[in-house]
Short mmCIF file of C-alpha atoms in Angstrom, two decimals:
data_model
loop_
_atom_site.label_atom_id
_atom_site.label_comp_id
_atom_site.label_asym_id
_atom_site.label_seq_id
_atom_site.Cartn_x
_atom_site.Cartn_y
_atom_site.Cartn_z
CA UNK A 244 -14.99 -13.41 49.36
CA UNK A 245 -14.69 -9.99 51.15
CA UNK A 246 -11.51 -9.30 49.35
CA UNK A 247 -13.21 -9.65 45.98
CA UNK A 248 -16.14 -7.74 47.30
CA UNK A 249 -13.73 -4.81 48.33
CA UNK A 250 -11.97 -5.24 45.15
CA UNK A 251 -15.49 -4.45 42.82
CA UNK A 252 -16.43 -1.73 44.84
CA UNK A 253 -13.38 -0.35 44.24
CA UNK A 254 -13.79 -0.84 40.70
CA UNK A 255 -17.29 0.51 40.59
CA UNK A 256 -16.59 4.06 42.09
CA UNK A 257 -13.94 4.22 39.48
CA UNK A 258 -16.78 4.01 36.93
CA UNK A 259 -15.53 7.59 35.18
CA UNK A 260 -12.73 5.61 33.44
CA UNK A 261 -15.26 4.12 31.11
CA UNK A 262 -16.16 7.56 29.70
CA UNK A 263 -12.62 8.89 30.02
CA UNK A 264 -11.76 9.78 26.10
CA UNK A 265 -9.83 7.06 23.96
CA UNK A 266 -7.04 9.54 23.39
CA UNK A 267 -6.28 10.09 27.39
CA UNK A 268 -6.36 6.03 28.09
CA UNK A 269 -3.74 6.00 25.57
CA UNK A 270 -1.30 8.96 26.91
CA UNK A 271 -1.86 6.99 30.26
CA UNK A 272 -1.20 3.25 28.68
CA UNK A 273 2.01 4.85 26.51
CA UNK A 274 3.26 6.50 29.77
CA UNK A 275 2.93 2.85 31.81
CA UNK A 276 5.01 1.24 29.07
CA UNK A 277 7.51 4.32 29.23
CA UNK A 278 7.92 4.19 32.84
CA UNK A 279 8.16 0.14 32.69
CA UNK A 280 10.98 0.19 29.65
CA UNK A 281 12.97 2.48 32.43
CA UNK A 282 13.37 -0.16 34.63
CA UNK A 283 14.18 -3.04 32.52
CA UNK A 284 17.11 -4.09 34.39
CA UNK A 285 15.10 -4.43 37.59
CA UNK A 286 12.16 -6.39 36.24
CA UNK A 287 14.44 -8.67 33.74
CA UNK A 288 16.43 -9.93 37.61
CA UNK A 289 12.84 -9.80 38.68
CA UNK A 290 11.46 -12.53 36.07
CA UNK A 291 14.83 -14.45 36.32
CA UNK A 292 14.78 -15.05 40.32
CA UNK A 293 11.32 -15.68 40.73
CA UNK A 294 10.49 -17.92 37.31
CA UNK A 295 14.05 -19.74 36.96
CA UNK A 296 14.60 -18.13 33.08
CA UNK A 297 18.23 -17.53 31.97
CA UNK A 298 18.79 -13.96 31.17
CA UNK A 299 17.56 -14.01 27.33
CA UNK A 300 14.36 -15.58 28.36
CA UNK A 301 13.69 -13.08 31.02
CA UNK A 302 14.86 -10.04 28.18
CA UNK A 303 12.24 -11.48 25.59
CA UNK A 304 9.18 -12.16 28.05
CA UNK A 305 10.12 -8.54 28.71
CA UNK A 306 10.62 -6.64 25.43
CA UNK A 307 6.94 -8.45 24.29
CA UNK A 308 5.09 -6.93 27.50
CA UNK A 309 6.82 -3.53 26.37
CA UNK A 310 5.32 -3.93 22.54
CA UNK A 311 1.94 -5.33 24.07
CA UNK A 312 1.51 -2.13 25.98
CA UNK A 313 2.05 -0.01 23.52
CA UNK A 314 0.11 -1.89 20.96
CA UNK A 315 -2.79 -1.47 23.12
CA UNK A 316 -2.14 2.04 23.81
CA UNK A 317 -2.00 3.04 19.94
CA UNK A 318 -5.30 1.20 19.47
CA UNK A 319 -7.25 2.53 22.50
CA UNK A 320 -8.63 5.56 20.75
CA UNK A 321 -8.68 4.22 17.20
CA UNK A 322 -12.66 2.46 18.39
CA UNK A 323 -14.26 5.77 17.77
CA UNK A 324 -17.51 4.57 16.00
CA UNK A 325 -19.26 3.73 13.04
CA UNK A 326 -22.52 5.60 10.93
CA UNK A 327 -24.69 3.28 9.46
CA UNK A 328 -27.13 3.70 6.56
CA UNK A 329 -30.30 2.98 8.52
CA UNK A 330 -34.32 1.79 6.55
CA UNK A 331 -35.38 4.99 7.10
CA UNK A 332 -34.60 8.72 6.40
CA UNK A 333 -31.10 9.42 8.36
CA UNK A 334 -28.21 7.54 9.77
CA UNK A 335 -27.23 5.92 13.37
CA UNK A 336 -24.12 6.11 14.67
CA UNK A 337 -22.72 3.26 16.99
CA UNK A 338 -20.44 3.91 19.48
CA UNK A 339 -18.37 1.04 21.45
CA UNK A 340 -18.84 1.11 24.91
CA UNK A 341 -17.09 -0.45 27.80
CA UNK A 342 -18.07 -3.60 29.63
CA UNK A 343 -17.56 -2.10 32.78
CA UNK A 344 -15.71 -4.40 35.84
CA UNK A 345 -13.96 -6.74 33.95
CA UNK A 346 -12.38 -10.33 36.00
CA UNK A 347 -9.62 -11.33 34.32
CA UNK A 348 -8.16 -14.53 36.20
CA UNK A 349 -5.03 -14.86 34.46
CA UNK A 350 -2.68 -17.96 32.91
CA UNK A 351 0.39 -19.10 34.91
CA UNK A 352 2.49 -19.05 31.83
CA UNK A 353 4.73 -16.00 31.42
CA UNK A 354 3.79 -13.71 33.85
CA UNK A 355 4.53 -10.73 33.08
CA UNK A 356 3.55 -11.16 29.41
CA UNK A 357 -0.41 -12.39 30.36
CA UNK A 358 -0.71 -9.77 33.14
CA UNK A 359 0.41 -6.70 30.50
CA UNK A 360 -1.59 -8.18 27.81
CA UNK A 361 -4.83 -8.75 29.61
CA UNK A 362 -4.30 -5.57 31.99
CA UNK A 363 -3.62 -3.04 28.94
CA UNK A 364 -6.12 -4.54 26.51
CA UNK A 365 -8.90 -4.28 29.33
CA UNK A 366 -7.67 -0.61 29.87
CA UNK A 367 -7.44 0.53 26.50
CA UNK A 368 -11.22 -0.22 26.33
CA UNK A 369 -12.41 1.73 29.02
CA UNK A 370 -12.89 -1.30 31.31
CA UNK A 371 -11.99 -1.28 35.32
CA UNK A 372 -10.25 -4.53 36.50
CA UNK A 373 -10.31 -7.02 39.19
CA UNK A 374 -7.42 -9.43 38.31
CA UNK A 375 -6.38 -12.31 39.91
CA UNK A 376 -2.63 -13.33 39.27
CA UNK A 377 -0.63 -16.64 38.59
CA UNK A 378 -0.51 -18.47 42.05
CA UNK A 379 2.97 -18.91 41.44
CA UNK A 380 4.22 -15.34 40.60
CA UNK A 381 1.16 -13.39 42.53
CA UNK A 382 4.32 -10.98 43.48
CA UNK A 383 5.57 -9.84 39.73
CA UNK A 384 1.35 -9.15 39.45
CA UNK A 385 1.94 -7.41 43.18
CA UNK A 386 4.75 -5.38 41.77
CA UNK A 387 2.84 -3.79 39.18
CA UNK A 388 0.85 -1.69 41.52
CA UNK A 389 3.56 0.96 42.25
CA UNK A 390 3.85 1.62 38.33
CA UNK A 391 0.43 1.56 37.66
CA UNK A 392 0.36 4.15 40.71
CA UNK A 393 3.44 6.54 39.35
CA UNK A 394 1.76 6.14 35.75
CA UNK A 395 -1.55 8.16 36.10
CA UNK A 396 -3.66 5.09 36.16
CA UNK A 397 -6.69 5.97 38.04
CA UNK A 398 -7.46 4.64 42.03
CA UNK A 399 -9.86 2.07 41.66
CA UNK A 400 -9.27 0.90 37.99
CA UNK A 401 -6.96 -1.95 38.41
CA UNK A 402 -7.61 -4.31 41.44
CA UNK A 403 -5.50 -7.08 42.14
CA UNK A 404 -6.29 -9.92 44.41
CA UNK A 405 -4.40 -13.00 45.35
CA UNK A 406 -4.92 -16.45 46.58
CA UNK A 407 -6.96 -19.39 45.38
CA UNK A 408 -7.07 -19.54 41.55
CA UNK A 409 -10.36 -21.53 41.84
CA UNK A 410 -12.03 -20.38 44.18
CA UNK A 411 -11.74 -16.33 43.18
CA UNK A 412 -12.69 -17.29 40.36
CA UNK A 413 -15.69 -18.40 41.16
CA UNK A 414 -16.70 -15.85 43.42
CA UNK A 415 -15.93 -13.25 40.46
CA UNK A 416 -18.13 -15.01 38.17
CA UNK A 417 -21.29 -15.34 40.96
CA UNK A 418 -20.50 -11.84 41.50
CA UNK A 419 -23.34 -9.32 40.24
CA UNK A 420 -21.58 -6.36 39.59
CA UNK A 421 -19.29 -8.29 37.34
CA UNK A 422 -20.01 -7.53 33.95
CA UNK A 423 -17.55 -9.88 32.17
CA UNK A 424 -14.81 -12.62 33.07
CA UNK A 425 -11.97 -13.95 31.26
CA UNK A 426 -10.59 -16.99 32.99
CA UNK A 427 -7.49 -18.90 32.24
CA UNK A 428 -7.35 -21.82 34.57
CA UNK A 429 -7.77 -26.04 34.90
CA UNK A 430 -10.79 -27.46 32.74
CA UNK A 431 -12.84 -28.28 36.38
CA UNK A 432 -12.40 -24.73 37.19
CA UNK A 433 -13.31 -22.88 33.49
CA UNK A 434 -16.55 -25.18 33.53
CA UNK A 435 -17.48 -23.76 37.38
CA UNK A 436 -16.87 -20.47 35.89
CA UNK A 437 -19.00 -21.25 32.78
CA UNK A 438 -21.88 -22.59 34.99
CA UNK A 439 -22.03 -19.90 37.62
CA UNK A 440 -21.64 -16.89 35.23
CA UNK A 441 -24.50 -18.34 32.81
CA UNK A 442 -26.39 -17.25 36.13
CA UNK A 443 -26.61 -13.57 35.51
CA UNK A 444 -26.09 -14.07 32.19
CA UNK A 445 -22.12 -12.87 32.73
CA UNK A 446 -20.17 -12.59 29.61
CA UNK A 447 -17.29 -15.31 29.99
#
């Protein structure tokens, strides 16, 4: 519980990363997936000696978290807004905002893949991060903290915390300064999650 209290205060003094512009969360997302395509070789023996995939496997889970990250990073400033014709004389523009701290409690399936994808997708939008990893491969999650570090990605904005699937989980979701959680887990523990964020009305 203290860890994931350490971990959102983190992400709360990182709060200027929602209003950072669209355009400079993509230089920073397109210069992660740069710096991670450099060392392919490293993170393909990686994926092989900690999940058991033969070396095509470990290529392909790659390659797709190189094409997710820079998916996300071409879309991140293409949100800009939209004017709408309003009842009476004028118009309204409506601008996206971020959520704000964002849980994302992540699948054990392909590691690298669901850590990428739900990392740069969060990121894109302006969103700061407290993720908790696959139980199994909490190290390949670990490992992303020195590129995130060497990539320009703010202190603060990512926070990763392992242990307990379950039961981070559901101290995320009774957490009040947690705006929104996305949970990948066992049926028991999604309902828990479903039931304790309906508390403060938590987006899940």
């Amino acid at each position: 519980r203290k860890d994931i209290r350490n971990a959102v205060g983190a992400a709360l003094k990182a709060h200027a990363w929602s209003a950072t512009a669209g355009h400079l969360r993509a230089q920073i997302l397109y210069y992660l997936a740069e710096n991670l395509a450099l060392r392919e070789s490293e993170w393909v023996a990686r994926l092989r000696s900690m999940t058991g995939q033969n070396k095509t496997q470990a290529q392909a889970e790659f390659a797709i978290s190189i094409e997710r990250l820079f998916t996300y990073a071409a879309w991140a400033d293409k949100y800009d807004g939209q004017v709408h014709n309003v009842p009476y004389r004028g118009v309204t523009m409506a601008l996206p905002e971020a959520k704000g701290v964002l849980a994302l409690v992540t699948p054990e399936q392909s590691p690298l893949v669901s850590c990428v994808s739900l990392l740069a997708s969060a990121l894109a939008m302006g969103n700061r991060v407290v993720m908790v990893p696959s139980e199994r491969f909490a190290n390949l999650a670990l490992d992303l903290v020195q590129l995130l570090e060497t990539s320009d990605v703010p202190a603060g904005v990512v926070n990763i915390v392992t242990g307990s699937r379950q039961d981070l989980a559901i101290h995320l979701a009774g957490h009040a300064e947690v705006d929104a959680i996305w949970c990948w887990a066992d049926p028991e523990t999604i309902k828990q999650v479903e039931y304790t964020s309906a508390g403060d009305l938590k987006t899940a």
